[in-house]
Coordinates of C-alpha atoms and ligand atoms in Angstrom, one line a residue:
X15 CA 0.0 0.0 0.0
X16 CA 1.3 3.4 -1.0
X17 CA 1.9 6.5 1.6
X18 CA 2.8 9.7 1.5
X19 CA 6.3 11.4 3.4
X20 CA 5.8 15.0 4.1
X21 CA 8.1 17.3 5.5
X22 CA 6.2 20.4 7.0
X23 CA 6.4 23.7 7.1
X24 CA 6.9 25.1 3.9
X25 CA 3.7 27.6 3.0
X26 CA 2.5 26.5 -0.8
X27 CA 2.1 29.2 -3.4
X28 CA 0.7 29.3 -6.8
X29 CA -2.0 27.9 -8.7
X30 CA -3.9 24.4 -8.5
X31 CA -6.4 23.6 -11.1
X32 CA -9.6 21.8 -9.6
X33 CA -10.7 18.5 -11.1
X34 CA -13.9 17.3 -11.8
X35 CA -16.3 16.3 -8.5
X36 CA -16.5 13.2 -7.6
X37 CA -19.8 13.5 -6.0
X38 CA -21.0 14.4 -9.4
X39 CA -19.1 12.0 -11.1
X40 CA -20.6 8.7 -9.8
X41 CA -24.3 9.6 -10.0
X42 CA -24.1 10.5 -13.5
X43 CA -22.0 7.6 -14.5
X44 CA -25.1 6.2 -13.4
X45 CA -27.4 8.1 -15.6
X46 CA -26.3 6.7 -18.6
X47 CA -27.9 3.7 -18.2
X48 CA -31.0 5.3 -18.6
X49 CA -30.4 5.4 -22.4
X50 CA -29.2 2.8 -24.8
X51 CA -27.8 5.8 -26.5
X52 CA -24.7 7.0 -26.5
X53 CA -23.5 9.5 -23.5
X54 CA -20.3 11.6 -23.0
X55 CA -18.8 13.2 -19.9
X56 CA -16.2 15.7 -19.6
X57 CA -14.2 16.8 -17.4
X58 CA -14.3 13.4 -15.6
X59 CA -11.6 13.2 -12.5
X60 CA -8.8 10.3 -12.7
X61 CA -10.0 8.7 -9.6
X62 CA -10.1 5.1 -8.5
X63 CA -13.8 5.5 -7.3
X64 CA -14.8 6.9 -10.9
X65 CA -12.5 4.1 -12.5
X66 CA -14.3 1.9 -9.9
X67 CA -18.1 3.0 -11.5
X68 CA -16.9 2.6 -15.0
X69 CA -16.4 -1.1 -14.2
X70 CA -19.8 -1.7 -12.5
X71 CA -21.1 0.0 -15.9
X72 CA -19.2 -2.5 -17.7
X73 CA -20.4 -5.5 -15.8
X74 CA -23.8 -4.0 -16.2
X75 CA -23.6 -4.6 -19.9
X76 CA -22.6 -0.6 -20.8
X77 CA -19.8 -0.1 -23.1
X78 CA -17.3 2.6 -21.8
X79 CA -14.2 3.9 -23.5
X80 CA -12.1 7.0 -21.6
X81 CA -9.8 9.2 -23.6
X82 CA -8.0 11.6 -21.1
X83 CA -11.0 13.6 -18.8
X84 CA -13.9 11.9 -21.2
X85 CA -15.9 9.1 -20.9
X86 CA -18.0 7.8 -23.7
X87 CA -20.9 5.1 -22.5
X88 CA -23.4 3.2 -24.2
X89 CA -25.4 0.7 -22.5
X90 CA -27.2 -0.5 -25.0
X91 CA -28.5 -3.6 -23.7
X92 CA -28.0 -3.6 -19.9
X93 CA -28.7 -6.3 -17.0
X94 CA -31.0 -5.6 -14.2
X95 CA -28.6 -7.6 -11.9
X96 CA -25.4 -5.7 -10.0
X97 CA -22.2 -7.7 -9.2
X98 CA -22.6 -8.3 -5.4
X99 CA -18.8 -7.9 -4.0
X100 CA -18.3 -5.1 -7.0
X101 CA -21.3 -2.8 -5.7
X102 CA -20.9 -4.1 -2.2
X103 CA -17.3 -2.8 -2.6
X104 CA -18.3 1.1 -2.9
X105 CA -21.2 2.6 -1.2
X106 CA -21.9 5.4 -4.0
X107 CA -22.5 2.2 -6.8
X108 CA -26.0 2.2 -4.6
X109 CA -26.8 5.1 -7.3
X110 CA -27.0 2.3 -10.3
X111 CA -30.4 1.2 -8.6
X112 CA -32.9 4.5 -9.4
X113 CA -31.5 4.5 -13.3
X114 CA -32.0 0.2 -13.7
X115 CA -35.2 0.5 -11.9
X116 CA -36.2 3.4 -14.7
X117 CA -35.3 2.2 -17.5
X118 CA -35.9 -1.8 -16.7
X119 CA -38.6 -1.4 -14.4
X120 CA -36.6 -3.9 -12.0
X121 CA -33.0 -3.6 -10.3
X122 CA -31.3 -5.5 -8.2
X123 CA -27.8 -4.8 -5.9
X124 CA -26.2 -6.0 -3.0
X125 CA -27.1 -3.7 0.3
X126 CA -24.4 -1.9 0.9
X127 CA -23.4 -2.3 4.7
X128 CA -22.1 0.8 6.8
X129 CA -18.7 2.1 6.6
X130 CA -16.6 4.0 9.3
X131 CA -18.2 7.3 9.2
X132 CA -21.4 5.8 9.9
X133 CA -24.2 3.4 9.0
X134 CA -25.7 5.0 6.1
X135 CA -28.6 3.2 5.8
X136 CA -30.5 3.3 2.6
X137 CA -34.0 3.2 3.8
X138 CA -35.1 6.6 2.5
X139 CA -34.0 5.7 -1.2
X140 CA -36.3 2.4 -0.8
X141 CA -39.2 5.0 0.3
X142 CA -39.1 6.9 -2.6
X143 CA -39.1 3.4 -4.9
X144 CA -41.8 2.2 -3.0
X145 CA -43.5 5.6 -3.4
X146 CA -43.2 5.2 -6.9
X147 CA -44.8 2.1 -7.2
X148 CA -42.1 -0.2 -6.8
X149 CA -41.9 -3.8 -4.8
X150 CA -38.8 -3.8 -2.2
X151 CA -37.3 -7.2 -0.9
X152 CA -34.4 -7.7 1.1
X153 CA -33.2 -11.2 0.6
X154 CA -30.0 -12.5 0.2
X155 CA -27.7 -9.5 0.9
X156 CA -29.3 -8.3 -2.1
X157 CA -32.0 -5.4 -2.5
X158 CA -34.3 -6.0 -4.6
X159 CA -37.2 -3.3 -6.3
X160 CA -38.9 -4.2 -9.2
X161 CA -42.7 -2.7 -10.9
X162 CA -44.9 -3.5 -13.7
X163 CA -45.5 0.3 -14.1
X164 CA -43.7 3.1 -12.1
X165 CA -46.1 6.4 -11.3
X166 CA -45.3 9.7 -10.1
X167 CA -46.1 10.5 -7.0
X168 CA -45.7 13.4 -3.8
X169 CA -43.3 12.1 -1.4
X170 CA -41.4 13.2 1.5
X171 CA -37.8 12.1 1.8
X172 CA -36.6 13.8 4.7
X173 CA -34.6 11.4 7.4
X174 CA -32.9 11.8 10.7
X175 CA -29.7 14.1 9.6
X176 CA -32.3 15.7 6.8
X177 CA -31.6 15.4 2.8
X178 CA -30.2 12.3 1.4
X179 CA -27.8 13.2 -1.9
X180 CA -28.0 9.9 -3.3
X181 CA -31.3 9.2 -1.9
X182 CA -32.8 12.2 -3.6
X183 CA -30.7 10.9 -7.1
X184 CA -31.9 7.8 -6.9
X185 CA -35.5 8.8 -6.8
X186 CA -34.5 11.7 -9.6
X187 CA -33.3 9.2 -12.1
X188 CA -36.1 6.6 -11.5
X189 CA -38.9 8.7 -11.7
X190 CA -37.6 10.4 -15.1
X191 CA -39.0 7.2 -16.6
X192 CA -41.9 7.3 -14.5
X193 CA -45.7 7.7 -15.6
X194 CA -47.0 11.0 -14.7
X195 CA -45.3 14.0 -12.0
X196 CA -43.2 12.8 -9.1
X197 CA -43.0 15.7 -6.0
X198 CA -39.7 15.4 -3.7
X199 CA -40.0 17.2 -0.9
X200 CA -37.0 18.1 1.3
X201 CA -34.7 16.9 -1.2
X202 CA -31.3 17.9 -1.3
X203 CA -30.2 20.3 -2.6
X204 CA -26.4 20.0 -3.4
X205 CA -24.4 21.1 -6.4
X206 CA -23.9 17.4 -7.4
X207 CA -27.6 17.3 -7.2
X208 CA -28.1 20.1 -9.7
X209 CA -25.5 18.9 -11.8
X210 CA -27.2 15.6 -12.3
X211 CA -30.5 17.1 -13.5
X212 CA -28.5 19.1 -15.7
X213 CA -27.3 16.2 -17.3
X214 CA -30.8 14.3 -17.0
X215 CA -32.7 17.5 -18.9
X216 CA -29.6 17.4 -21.6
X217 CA -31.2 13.3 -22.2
X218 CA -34.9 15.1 -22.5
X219 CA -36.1 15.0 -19.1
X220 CA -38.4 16.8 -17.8
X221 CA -37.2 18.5 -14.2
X222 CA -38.2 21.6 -12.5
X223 CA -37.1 23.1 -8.9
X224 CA -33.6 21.7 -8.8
X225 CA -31.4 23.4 -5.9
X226 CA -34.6 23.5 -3.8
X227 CA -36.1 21.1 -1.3
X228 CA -38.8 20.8 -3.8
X229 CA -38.1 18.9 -6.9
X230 CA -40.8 18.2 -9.2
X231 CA -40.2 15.4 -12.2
X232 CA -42.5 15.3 -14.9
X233 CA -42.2 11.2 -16.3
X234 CA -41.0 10.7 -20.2
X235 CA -41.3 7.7 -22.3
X236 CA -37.5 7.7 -23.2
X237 CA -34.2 9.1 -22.3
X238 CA -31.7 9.8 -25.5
X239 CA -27.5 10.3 -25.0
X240 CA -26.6 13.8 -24.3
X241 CA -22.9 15.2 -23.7
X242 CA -22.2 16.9 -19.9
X243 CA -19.3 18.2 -18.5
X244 CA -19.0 17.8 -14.4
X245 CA -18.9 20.7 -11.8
X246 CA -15.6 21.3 -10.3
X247 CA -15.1 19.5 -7.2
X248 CA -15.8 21.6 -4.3
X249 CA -14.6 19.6 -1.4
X250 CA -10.9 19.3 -3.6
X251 CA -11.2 23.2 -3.4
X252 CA -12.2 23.6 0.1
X253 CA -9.2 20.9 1.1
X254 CA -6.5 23.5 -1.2
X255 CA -8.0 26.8 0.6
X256 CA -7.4 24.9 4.2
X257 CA -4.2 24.0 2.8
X258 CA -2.8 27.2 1.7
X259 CA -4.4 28.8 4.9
X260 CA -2.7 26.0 7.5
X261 CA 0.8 26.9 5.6
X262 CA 0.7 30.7 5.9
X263 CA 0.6 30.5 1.8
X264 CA -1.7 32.2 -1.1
X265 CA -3.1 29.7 -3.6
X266 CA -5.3 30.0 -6.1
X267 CA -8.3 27.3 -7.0
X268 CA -8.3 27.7 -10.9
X269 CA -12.1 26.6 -12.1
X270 CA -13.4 26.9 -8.1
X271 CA -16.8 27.9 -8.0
X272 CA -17.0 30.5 -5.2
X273 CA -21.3 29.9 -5.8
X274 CA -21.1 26.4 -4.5
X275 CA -18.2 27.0 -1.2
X276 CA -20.1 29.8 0.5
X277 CA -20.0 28.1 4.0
X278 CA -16.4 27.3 4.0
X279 CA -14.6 30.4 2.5
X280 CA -17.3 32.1 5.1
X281 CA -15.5 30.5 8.0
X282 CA -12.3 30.7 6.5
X283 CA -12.7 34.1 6.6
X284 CA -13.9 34.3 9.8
X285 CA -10.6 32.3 10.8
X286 CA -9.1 35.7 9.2
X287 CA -8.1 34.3 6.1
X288 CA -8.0 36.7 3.3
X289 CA -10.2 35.4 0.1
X290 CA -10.5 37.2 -3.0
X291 CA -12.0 36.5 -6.6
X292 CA -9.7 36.3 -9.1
X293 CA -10.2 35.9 -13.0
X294 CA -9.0 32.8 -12.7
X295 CA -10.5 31.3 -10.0
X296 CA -10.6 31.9 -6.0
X297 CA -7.0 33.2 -4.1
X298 CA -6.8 32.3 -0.8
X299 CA -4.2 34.1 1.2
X300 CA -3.3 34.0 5.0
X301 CA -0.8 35.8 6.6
X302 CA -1.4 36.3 10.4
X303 CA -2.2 34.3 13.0
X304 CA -5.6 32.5 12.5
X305 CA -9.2 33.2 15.2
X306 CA -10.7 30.0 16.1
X307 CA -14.1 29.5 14.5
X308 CA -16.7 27.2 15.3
X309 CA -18.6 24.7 12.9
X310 CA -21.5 22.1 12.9
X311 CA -22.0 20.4 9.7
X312 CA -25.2 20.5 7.5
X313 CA -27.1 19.6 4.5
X314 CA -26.2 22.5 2.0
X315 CA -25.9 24.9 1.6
X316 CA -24.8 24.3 5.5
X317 CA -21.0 23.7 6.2
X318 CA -20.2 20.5 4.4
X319 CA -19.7 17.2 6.4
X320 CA -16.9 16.4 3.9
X321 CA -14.9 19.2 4.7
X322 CA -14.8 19.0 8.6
X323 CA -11.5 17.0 9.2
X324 CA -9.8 19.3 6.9
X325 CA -11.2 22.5 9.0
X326 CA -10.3 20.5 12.6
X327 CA -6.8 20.2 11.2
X328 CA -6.9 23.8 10.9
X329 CA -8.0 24.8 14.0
X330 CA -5.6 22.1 15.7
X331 CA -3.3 24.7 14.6
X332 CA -5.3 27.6 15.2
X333 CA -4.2 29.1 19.4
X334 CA -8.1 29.0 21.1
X335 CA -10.9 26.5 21.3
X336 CA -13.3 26.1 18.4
X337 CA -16.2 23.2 18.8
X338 CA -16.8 21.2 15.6
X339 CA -20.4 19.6 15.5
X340 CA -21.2 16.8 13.1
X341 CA -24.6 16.5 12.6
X342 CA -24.8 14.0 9.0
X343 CA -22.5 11.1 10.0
X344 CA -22.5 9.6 13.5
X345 CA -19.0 8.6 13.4
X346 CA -16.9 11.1 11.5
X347 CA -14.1 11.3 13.9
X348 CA -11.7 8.7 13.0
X349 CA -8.9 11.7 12.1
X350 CA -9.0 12.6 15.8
X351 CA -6.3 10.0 17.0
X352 CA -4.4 10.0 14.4
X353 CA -4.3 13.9 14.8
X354 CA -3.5 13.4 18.6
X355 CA -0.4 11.2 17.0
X356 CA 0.6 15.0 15.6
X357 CA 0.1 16.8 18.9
X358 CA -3.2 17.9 18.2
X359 CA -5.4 18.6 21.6
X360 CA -8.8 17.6 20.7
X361 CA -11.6 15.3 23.1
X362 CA -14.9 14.5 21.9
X363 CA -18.1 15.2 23.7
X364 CA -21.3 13.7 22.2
X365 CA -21.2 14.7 18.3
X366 CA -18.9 17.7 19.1
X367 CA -14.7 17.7 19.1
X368 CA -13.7 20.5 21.4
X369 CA -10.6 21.8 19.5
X370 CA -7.8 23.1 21.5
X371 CA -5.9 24.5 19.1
X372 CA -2.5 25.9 18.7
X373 CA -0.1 23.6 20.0
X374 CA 2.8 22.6 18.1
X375 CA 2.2 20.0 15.9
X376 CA 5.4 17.6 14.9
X377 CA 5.6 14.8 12.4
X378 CA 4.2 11.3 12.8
X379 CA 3.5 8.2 11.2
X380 CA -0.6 8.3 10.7
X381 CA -2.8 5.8 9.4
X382 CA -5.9 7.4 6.7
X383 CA -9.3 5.8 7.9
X384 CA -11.4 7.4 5.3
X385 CA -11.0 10.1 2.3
X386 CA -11.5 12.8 4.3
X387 CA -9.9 11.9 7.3
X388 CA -6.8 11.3 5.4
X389 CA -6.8 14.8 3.9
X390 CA -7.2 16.6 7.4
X391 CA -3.7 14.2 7.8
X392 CA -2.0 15.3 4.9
X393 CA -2.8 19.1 6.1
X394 CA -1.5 18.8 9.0
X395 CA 1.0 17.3 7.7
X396 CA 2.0 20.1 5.6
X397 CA 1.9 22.3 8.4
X398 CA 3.5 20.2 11.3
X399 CA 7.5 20.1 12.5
X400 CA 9.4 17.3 10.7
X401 CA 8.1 14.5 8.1
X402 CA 4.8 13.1 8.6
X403 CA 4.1 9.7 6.5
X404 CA 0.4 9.1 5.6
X405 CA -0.3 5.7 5.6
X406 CA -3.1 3.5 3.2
X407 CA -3.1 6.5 0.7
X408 CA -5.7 4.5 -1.0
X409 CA -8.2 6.2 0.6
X410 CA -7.0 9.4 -0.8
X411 CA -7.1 8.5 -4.1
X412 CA -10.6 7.5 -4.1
X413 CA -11.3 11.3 -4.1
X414 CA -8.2 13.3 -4.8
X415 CA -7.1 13.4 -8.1
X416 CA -3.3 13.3 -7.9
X417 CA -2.8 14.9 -4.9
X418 CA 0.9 14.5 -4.2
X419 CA 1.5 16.1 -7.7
X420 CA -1.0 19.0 -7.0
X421 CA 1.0 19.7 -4.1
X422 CA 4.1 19.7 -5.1
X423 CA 3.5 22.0 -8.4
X424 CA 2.2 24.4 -4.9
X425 CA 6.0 23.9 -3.3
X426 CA 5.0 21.5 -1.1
X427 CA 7.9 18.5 0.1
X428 CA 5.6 15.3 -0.4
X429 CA 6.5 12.0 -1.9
X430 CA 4.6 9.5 -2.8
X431 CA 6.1 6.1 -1.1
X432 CA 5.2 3.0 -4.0
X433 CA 4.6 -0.3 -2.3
X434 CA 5.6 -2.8 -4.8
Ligands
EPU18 N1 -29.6 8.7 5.5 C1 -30.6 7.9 6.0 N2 -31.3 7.1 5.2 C2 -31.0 7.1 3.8 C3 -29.9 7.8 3.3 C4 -29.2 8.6 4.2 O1 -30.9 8.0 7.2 O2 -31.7 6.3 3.1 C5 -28.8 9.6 6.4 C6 -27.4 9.2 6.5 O3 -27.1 8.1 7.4 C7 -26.7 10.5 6.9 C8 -27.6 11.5 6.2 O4 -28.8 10.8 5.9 O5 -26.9 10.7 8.3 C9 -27.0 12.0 4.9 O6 -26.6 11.0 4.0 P1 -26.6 11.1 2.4 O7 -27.6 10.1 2.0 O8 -26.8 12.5 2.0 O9 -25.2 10.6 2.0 P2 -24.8 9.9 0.7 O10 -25.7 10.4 -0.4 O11 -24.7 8.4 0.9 C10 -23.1 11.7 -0.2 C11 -21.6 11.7 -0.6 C12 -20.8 11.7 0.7 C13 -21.3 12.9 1.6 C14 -22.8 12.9 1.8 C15 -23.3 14.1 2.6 C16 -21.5 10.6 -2.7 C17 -20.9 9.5 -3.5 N3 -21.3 10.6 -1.4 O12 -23.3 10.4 0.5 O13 -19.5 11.9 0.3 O14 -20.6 12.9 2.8 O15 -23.5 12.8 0.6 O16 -23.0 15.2 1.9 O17 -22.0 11.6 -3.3 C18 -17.1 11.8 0.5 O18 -17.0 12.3 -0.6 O19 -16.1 11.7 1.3 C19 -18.4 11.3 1.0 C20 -18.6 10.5 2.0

């Protein structure tokens, strides 16, 4: 397994160019299958999980061919029937269930099980097949929906943390091919969201109130292909602003859209980071000492859940106490020992951390639990005393397109260490 060796301390400067979002990426992957046309995405990031959804399209029946960022797919004739170990392997392949159920009026795929930020249960995607007319079984490890006829209906898809992203896509892409109008009420209402219906109305479906709780579908008889090119990845740009402010640096996030990171570059400048807008894309800047800020996570256009290890590595460094709150995933906290391992002050009360920040950090070896919590590692990292080696870098690059490299065009001393 690969890691990463970083020697702190140096601030990065320049420009990083931000990749397509992942988040984006895997539902519309999906999409395609709602067509036996031909589909093409742009922009696509060069991540394992992406590479990952390409092969469950294969399996599926789909034929996909990438050259560089674009992906061509046409799933001309598709099976209703998901590998079990090569969905069961990545939670977002659940996504492949609302576009088979669609299009095939049937779809079957191993449950996915919980994963160490929590138990994300999918019971609020099986609501909205069920509202739609479909048949759910759970037999076998498998999940099974299936409908002579799907209809449109109201339905409410709120849970216990709120929205569901790929609850709410799942429902989207199903009741495109639906008879009649489907209502979703508290949907969510993320950029990735958005960016899916974009791509959906592109292959002639019919959506209206996108970027609201409210999403209203009007059902078609068919989908055709359509060509789409992905959002910019928001969290990658939020985890570069963190960076260049836990270095003392000034970077700029070429292609960041400033619309879709209003909660983090508000608390970044809060922190007293300067941010400006730049033709190019957003310049992040710090030079002072940083203010402790406080953060609880939320649906958006709340602070995201996916950026909170990366801010708690940033007021680790920050002198004060600032409480982090999770509110979406139960368990999102895994960074906090391996932080500790840095010299990070930090104790968890209930679904707070109580950051005491500003103590020197020094190099360790860390272990990455999950994507996010390996970022929050690398940033500190970057900004600790001595080398700091990131272990199980897999995790990283399920979500951060060449990360090392990105870095190190910003000045930053990282290797990556190849395990043969
Ligand atoms: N929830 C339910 N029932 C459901 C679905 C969700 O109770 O049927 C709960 C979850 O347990 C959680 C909350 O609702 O408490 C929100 O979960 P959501 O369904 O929105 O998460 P997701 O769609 O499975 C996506 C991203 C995650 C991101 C979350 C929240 C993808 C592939 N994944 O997951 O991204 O954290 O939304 O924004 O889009 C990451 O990129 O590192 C990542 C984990």
């Amino acid at each position: 397994m690969d890691s990463l060796l970083i020697k702190g301390g140096t601030p990065l400067h320049g420009e990083v160019a931000i990749s397509g979002a992942k988040n984006a990426a895997l539902p519309i992957l999906a999409a395609t299958l709602l067509t036996p046309e031909p589909c093409i995405i742009r922009r696509l990031p060069n991540l394992s999980d992406v590479r990952f959804m390409a092969q469950i399209l294969t399996w599926l029946g789909a034929q996909v061919r990438t050259e560089g960022d674009t992906l061509r797919v046409q799933a001309k004739k598709i099976k209703g029937v998901g590998d079990y170990d090569l969905i069961r392997k990545m939670r977002g392949s659940i996504c492949v269930m609302g576009p088979l159920l669609g299009r095939l009026k049937r779809a079957s795929v191993s449950l996915p099980g919980g994963c160490v930020i929590g138990a994300r249960p999918i019971n609020l995607h099986l609501k909205g097949f069920a509202a739609l007319g479909a048949k759910v079984v759970i037999k076998e490890g498998y999940v099974h929906a299936s409908a002579k006829r799907l209809v449109g209906s109201a339905m409410f898809l709120g849970g216990r943390a709120g929205s569901t992203v790929l609850g709410t896509a799942n429902v989207m892409m199903a009741a495109t091919l639906a008879e009649g109008v489907t209502v979703i009420e508290s949907a969510a209402c993320e950029p990735e969201v958005v960016d899916l219906a974009k791509f959906l109305c592109a292959m002639g479906a019919k959506i209206s109130g996108v970027g609201s709780p409210t999403i209203t579908i009007t059902g078609v008889k068919e989908l055709h292909g359509a060509e789409h090119e992905l959002i910019p990845d928001r969290i990658e740009a939020a985890t570069y602003a963190i960076a260049a402010a836990a270095t003392r640096g000034e970077v700029t996030l070429r292609g960041a859209r400033a619309d879709h990171l209003h909660a983090v570059l508000d608390k970044l400048k809060d922190s007293g980071a300067k941010i400006e807008h730049t033709a190019s894309g957003i310049l992040v800047r710090r030079n002072g000492t940083l203010r402790p800020v406080d953060i609880t996570t939320l649906p958006y256009s709340g602070f995201p859940t996916d950026v909170q290890a990366q801010m708690m590595a940033l007021m680790a460094l920050t002198p004060g106490i600032s409480i982090i709150t999770e509110r979406i995933f139960e368990s999102r906290f895994m960074h906090v020992s391996e932080l500790a391992r840095l010299g990070a002050d930090i104790e968890i009360e209930g679904p707070s951390a109580i950051v005491k920040g500003g103590k020197p950090l020094s190099g360790a070896p860390v272990m990455a639990s999950d994507l996010r919590a390996s970022a929050a590692l690398v940033l500190a990292g970057l900004a600790a005393r001595g080398t700091t080696q990131v272990n199980r870098v897999y995790h990283i690059d399920r979500g951060y397109e060449n990360i090392d490299g990105k870095l190190r065009e910003l000045g930053a001393r990282i290797e990556r260490i190849e395990e043969p």
